[in-house]
Coordinates of C-alpha atoms in Angstrom, one line a residue:
X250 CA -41.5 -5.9 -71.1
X251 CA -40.5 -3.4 -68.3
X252 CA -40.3 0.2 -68.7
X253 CA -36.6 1.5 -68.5
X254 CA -38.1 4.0 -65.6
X255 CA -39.0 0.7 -63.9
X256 CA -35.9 -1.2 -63.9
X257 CA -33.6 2.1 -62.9
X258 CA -36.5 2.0 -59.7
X259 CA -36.3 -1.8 -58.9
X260 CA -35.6 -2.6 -55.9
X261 CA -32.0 -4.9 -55.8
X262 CA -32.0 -8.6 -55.7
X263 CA -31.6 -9.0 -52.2
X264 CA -34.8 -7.1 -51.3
X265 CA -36.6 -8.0 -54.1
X266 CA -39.5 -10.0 -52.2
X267 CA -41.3 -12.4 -55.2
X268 CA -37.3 -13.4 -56.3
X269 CA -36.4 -14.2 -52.8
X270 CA -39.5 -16.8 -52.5
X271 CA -39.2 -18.3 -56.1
X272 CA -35.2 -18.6 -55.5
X273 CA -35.6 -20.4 -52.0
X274 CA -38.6 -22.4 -52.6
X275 CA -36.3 -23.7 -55.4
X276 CA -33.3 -24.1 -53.5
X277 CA -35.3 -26.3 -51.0
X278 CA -36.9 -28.5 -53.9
X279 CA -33.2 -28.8 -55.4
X280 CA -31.9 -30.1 -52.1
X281 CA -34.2 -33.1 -52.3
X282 CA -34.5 -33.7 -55.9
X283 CA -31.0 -33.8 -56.0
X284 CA -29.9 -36.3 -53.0
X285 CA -33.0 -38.6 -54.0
X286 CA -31.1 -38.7 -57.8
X287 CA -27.7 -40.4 -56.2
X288 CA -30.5 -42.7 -54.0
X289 CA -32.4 -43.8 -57.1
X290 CA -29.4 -45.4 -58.9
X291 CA -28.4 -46.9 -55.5
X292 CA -31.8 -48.0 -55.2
X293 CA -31.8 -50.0 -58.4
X294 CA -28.6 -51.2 -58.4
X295 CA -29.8 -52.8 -55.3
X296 CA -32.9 -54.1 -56.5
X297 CA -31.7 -55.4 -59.6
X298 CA -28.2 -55.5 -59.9
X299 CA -28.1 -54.1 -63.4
X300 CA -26.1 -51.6 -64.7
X301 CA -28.6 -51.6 -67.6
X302 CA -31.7 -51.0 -65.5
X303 CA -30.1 -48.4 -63.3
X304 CA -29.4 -46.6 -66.6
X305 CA -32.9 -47.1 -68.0
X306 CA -34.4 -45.8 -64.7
X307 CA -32.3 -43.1 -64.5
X308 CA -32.8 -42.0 -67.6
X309 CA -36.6 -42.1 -68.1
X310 CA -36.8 -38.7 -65.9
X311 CA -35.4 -36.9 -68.6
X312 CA -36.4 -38.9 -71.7
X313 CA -39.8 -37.3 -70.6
X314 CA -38.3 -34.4 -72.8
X315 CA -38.3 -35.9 -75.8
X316 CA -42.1 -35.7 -76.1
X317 CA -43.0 -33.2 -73.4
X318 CA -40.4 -30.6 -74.1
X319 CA -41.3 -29.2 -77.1
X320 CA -45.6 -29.1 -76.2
X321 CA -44.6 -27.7 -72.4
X322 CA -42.7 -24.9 -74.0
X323 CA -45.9 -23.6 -76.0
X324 CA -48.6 -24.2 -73.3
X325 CA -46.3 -22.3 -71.1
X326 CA -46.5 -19.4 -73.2
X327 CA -50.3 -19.8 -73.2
X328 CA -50.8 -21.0 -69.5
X329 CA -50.8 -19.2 -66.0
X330 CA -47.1 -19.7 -65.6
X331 CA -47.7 -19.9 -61.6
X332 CA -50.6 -21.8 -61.7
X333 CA -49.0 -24.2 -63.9
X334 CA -45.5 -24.8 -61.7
X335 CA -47.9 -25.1 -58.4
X336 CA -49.7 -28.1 -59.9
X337 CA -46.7 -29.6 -61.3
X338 CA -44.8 -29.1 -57.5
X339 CA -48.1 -30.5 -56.0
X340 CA -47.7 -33.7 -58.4
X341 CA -44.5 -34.7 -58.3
X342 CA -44.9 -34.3 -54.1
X343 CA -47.8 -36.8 -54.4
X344 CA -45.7 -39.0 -57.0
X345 CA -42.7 -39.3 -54.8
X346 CA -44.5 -40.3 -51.8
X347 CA -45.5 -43.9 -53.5
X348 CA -41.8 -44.5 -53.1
X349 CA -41.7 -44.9 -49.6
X350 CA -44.9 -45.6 -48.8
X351 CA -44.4 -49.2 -51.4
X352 CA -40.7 -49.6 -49.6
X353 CA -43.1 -49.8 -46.1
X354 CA -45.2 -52.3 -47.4
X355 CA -42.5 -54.3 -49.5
X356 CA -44.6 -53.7 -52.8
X357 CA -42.1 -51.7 -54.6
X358 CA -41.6 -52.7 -58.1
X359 CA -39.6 -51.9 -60.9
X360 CA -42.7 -50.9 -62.8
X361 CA -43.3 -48.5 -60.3
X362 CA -40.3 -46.7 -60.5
X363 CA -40.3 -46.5 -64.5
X364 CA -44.3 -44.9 -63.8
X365 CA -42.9 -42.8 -61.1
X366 CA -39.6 -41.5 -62.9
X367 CA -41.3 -40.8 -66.2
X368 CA -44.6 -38.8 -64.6
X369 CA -42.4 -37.0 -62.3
X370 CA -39.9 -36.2 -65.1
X371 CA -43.3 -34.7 -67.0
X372 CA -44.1 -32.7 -64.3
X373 CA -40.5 -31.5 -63.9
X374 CA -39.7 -30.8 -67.5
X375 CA -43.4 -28.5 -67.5
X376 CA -42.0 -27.0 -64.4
X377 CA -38.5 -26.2 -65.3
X378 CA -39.7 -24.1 -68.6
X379 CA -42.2 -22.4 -66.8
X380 CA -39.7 -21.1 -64.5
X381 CA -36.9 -20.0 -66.6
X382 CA -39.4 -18.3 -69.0
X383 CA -40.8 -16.7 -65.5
X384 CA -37.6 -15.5 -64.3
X385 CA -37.2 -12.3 -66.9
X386 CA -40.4 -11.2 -65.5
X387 CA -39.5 -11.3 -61.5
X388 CA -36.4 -9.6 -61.8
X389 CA -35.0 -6.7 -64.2
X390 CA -33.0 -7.1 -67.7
X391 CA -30.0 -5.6 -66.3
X392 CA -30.5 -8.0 -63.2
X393 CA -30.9 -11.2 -64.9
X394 CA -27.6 -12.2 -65.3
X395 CA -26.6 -12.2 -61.7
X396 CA -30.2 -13.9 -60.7
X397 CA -28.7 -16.9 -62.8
X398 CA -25.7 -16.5 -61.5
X399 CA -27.4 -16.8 -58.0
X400 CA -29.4 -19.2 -59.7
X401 CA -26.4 -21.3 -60.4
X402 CA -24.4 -20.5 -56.9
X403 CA -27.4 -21.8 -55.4
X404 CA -27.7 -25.3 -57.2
X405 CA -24.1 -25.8 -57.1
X406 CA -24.4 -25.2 -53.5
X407 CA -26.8 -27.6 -53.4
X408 CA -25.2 -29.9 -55.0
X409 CA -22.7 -30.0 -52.8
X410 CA -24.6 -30.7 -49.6
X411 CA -27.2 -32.9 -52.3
X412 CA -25.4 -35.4 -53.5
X413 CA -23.6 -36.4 -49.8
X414 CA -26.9 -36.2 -47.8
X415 CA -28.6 -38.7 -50.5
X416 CA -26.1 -41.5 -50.1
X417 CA -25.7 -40.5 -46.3
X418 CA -29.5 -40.9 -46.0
X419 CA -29.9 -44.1 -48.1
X420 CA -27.2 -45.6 -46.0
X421 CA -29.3 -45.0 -42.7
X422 CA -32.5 -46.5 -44.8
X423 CA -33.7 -46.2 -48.2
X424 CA -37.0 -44.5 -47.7
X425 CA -35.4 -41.0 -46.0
X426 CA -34.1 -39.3 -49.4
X427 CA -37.6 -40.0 -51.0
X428 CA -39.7 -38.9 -47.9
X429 CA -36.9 -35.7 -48.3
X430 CA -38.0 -35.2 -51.4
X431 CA -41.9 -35.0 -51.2
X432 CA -41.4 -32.8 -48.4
X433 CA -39.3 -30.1 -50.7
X434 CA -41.9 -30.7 -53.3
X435 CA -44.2 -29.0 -50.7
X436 CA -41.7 -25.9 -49.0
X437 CA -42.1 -25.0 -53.2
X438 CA -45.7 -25.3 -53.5
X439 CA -45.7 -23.2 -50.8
X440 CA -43.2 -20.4 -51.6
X441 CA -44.8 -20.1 -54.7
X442 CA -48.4 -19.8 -53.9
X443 CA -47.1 -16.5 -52.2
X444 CA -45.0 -15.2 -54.6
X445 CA -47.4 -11.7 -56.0
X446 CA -46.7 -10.3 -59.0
X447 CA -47.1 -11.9 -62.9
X448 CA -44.9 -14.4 -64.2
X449 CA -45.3 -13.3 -67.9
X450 CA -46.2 -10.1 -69.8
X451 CA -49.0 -10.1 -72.1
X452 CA -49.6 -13.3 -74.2
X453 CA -49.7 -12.6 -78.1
X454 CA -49.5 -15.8 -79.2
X455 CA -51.7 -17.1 -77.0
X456 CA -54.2 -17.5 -80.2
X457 CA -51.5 -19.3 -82.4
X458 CA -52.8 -23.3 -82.7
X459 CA -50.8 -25.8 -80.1
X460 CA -48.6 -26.6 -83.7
X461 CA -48.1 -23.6 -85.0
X462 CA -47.0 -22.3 -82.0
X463 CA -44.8 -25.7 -81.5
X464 CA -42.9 -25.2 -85.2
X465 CA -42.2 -21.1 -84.0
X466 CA -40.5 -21.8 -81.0
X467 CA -38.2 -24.2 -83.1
X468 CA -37.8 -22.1 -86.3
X469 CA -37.3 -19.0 -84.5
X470 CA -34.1 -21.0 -82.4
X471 CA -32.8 -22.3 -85.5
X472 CA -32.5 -18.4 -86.9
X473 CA -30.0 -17.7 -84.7
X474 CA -26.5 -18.9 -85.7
X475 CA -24.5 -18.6 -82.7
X476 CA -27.1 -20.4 -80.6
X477 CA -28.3 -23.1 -82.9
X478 CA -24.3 -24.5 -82.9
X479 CA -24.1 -23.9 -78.8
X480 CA -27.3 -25.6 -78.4
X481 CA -26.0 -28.6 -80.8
X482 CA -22.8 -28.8 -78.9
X483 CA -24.6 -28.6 -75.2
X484 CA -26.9 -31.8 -76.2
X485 CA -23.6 -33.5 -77.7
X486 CA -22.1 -32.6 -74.2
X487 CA -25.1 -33.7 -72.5
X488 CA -24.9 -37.1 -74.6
X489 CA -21.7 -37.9 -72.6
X490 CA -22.9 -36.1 -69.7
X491 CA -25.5 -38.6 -69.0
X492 CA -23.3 -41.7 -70.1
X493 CA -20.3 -40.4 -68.0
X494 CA -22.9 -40.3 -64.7
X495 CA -22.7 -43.9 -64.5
X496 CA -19.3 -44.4 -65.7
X497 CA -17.7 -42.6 -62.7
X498 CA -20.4 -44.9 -60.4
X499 CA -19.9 -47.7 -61.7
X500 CA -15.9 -47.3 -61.5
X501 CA -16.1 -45.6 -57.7
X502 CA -18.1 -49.3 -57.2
X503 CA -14.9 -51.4 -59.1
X504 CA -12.6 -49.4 -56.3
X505 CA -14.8 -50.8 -53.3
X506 CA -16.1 -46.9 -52.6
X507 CA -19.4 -46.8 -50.1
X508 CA -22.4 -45.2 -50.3
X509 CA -21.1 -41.9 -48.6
X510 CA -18.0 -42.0 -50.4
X511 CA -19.6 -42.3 -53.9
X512 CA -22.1 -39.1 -52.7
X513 CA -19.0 -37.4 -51.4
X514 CA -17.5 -37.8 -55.3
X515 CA -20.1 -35.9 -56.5
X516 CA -19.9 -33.5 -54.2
X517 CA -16.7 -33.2 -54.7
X518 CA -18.2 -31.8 -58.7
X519 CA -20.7 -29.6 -57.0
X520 CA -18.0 -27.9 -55.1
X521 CA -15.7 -27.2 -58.2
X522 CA -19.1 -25.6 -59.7
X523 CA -19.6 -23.7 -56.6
X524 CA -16.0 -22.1 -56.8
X525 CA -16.8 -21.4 -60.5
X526 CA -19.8 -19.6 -59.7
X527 CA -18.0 -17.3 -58.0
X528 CA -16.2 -16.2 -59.6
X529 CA -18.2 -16.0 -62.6
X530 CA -18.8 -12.4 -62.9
X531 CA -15.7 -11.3 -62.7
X532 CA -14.3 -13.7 -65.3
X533 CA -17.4 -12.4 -67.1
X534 CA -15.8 -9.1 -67.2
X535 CA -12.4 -9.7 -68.7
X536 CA -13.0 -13.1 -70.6
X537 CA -15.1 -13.1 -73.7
X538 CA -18.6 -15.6 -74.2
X539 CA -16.6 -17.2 -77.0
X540 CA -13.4 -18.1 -75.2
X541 CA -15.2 -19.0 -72.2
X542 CA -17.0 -21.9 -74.2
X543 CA -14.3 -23.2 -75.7
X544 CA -12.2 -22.9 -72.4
X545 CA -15.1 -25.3 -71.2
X546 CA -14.8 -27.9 -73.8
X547 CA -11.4 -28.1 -73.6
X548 CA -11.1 -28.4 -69.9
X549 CA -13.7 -31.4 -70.0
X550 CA -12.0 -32.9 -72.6
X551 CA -8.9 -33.0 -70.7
X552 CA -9.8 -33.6 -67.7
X553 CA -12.4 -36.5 -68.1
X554 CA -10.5 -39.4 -69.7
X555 CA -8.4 -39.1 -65.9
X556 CA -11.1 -41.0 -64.3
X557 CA -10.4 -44.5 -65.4
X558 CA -6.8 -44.0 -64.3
X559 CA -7.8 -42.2 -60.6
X560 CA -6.4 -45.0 -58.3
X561 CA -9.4 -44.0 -55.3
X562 CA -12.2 -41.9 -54.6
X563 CA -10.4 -39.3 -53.3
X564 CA -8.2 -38.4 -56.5
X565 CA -11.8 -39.1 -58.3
X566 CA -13.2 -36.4 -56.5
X567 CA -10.5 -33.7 -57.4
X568 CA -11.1 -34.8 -61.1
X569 CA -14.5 -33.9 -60.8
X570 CA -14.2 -31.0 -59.0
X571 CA -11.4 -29.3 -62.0
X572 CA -14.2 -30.4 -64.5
X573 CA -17.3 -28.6 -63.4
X574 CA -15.0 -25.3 -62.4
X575 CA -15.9 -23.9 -65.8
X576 CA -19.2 -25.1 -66.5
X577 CA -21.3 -22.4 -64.7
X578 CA -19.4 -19.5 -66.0
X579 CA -20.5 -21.0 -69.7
X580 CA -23.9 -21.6 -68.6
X581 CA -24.8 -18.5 -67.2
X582 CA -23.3 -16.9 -70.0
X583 CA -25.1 -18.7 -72.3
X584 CA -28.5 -18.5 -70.9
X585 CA -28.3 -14.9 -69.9
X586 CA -27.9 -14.2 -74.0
X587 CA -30.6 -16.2 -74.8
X588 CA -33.3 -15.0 -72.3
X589 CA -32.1 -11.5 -73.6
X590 CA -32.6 -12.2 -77.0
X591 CA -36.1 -14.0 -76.5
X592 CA -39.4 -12.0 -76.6
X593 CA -41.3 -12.9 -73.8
X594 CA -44.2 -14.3 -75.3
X595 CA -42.0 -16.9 -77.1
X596 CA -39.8 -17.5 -74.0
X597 CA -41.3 -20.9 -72.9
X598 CA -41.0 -22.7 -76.6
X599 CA -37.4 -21.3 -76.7
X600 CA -36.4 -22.6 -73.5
X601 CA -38.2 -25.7 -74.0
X602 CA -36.6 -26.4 -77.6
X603 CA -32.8 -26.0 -75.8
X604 CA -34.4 -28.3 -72.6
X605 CA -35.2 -30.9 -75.3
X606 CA -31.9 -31.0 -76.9
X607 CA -29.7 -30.8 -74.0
X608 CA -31.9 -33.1 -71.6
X609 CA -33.1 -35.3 -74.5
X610 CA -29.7 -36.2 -75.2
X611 CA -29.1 -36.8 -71.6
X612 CA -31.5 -39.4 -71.1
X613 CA -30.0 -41.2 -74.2
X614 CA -26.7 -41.2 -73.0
X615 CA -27.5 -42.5 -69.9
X616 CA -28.9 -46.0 -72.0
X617 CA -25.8 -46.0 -74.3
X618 CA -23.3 -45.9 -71.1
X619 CA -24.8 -48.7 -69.4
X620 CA -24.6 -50.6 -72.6
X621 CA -20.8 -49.4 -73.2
X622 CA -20.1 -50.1 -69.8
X623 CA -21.8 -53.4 -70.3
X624 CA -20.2 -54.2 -73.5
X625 CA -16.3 -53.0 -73.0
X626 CA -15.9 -51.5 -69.2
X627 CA -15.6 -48.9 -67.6
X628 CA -12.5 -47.6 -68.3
X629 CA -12.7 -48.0 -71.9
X630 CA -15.9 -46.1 -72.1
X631 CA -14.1 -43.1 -70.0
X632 CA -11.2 -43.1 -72.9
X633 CA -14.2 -43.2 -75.3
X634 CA -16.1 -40.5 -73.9
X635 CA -13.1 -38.7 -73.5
X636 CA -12.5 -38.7 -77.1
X637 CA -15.7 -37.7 -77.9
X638 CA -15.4 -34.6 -75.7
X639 CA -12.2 -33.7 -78.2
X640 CA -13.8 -33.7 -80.8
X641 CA -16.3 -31.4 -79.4
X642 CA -13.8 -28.8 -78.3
X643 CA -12.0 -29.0 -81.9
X644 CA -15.5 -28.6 -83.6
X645 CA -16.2 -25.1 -81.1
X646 CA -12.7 -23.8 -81.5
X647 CA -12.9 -24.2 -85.1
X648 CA -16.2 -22.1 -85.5
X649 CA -15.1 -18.2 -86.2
X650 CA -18.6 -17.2 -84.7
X651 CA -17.7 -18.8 -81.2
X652 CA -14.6 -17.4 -81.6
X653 CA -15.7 -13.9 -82.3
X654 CA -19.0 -14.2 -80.0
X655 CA -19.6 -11.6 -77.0
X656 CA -22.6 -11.2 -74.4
X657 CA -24.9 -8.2 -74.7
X658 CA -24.1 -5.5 -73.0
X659 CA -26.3 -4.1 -70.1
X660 CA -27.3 -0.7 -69.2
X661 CA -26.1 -0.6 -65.9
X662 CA -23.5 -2.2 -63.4
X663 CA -24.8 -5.7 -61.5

């Protein structure tokens, strides 16, 4: 880890050169990861007309978790962190081009798109590990929680522009938002291949065998009270998450909503996360870790079961922005005590272990909501969800540790 000498002497965020390249290479490769996610389903939807397919392909990005997750997190503690995310970058630019380049030819298939999804969401899941276990080592301790907060400006942000431009772009022709996408596969490869500096401190347990070093990441996670609930209720929350995706699709399709307008409800959610990531240091200051999650829970729980009962896109959009307010005040929170409270040599299994929960249950929801929507509608799945989501937030308010829980404390002003 860094010296205390070092951090007082760091330079601040803003000029700090190696953050400013991994930060906006990843903004770039946000922008068209997420606008191609809203063209996928619409993609799908078109080709097949099946709710139950659109969830399946949807979902196979992140059900790659369930078997990468939990090796990616160990090899990233063994690998060349940097070397590792440019190959995966690299990969998932050469995967996405197939997309458009079958679309040209008229050869696309749903079998491609299941290989594509799944090999892309390998890559992705090897990525994303690699970078959050990187970040601690580009930027200071005392400067971590406001690089996630960044972080989480920046995606939000993203988000917000993301999620129109993919349906804006799909409704001029279907092959733009993938050809977007390989292209901000390669702005990251080449940030990255700039960025100086290491991405991880010495590796002692590099020597550990693939499974030993597998079971420590999990066992070590699973020691920590507070955490092991959080990371229980996240992949719970993630479970609706990913059913709830194509719930509020599928009812913006029953009320006649376009392309653009269905991108603009989502949007709509990117901008409520935006506002909360502003001000998430300040609530930060005067609200504890423990209130703010069960603020969160209790604000989705609320707020969700509204959508079967939103008479147009518009009042759909204001439902989804008052739902995501909270969100990135939790999550930066949350992830700021973890990366804290993780050595750096077991960093990647950690954050791999939580990825695998949280996006693992994800991927599952999204196949249970098609087949709820499928099997009852789409409002009754909302009210279902939406009771699900109570339970949630009676389980956290219930639990004295979540009640009682505050952040670490830093040694010097952000």
């Amino acid at each position: 880890m860094k010296s205390h000498k070092h951090e007082t002497n760091a330079p601040p965020l803003w000029r700090n050169h190696n953050y400013l390249l991994l930060q906006g290479g990843q903004i770039v490769s946000s922008i068209g990861t997420q606008q191609q996610f809203i063209a996928l389903s619409l993609l799908v939807l078109t080709l097949t007309g099946s709710v139950v397919q659109t969830g399946i392909v949807v979902s196979l990005n992140t059900i790659a978790v369930l078997v990468v997750s939990p090796l990616a997190g160990a090899l990233v503690d063994k690998w060349n962190r940097k070397w590792t995310m440019l190959i995966c970058d690299a990969g998932r630019m050469f995967l996405t081009l197939t997309i458009p380049l079958a679309l040209w030819f008229h050869a696309l298939t749903l079998l491609q798109l299941y290989a594509v999804v799944t090999l892309a969401g390998v890559l992705g899941t090897i990525f994303s590990v690699a970078n959050t276990a990187a970040l601690p080592n580009v930027v200071t301790r005392d400067q971590l929680p406001a690089a996630l907060s960044q972080s989480q400006a920046a995606y939000s942000s993203v988000r917000t522009f993301g999620s129109f431009l993919g349906g804006t772009l799909y409704s001029i022709g279907n092959v733009f938002p993938f050809l977007v996408n390989a292209v901000s596969f390669g702005v990251s490869v080449l940030s990255l291949s700039l960025i100086r500096g290491k991405f991880q401190s010495r590796r002692e347990g590099s020597s550990l065998p693939l499974h030993k070093a597998v079971a420590e990441g999990f066992a070590w996670l699973w020691k920590q009270p507070l955490l092991r609930f959080l990371t229980l209720v996240n992949g719970a929350d993630s479970l609706r998450y990913g059913a709830g995706y194509l719930v509020i699709l599928v009812l913006a399709r029953e009320l006649h909503t376009s392309s653009s307008g269905i991108g603009a409800i989502f949007t709509a959610a990117a901008v409520g996360a935006l506002l909360g990531n502003l001000v998430s240091n300040r609530v930060r200051r005067y609200v504890s870790f423990g209130k703010i999650a069960i603020s969160m829970l209790w604000l989705e729980a609320l707020m969700f079961p509204l959508y079967a009962f939103a008479p147009n896109a518009l009042v759909m959009g204001f439902i989804a922005a008052a739902e995501e307010f909270v969100g990135p005040i939790y999550t930066i929170s949350l992830d700021s005590y973890r990366l804290m409270s993780t050595p750096d040599s077991m960093r990647g299994r950690t954050s791999s272990t939580v990825q695998f929960v949280v996006q693992g249950a994800q991927s599952v929801g999204a196949i249970i909501g098609g087949l709820l929507i499928q099997g009852m509608g789409a409002k009754w799945s909302t009210l279902l969800l939406g009771g699900w989501l109570l339970l949630l937030a009676i389980a956290t308010t219930l639990n004295r540790q979540v009640r009682r829980a505050s952040l670490p404390v830093t040694s010097s002003a952000l």
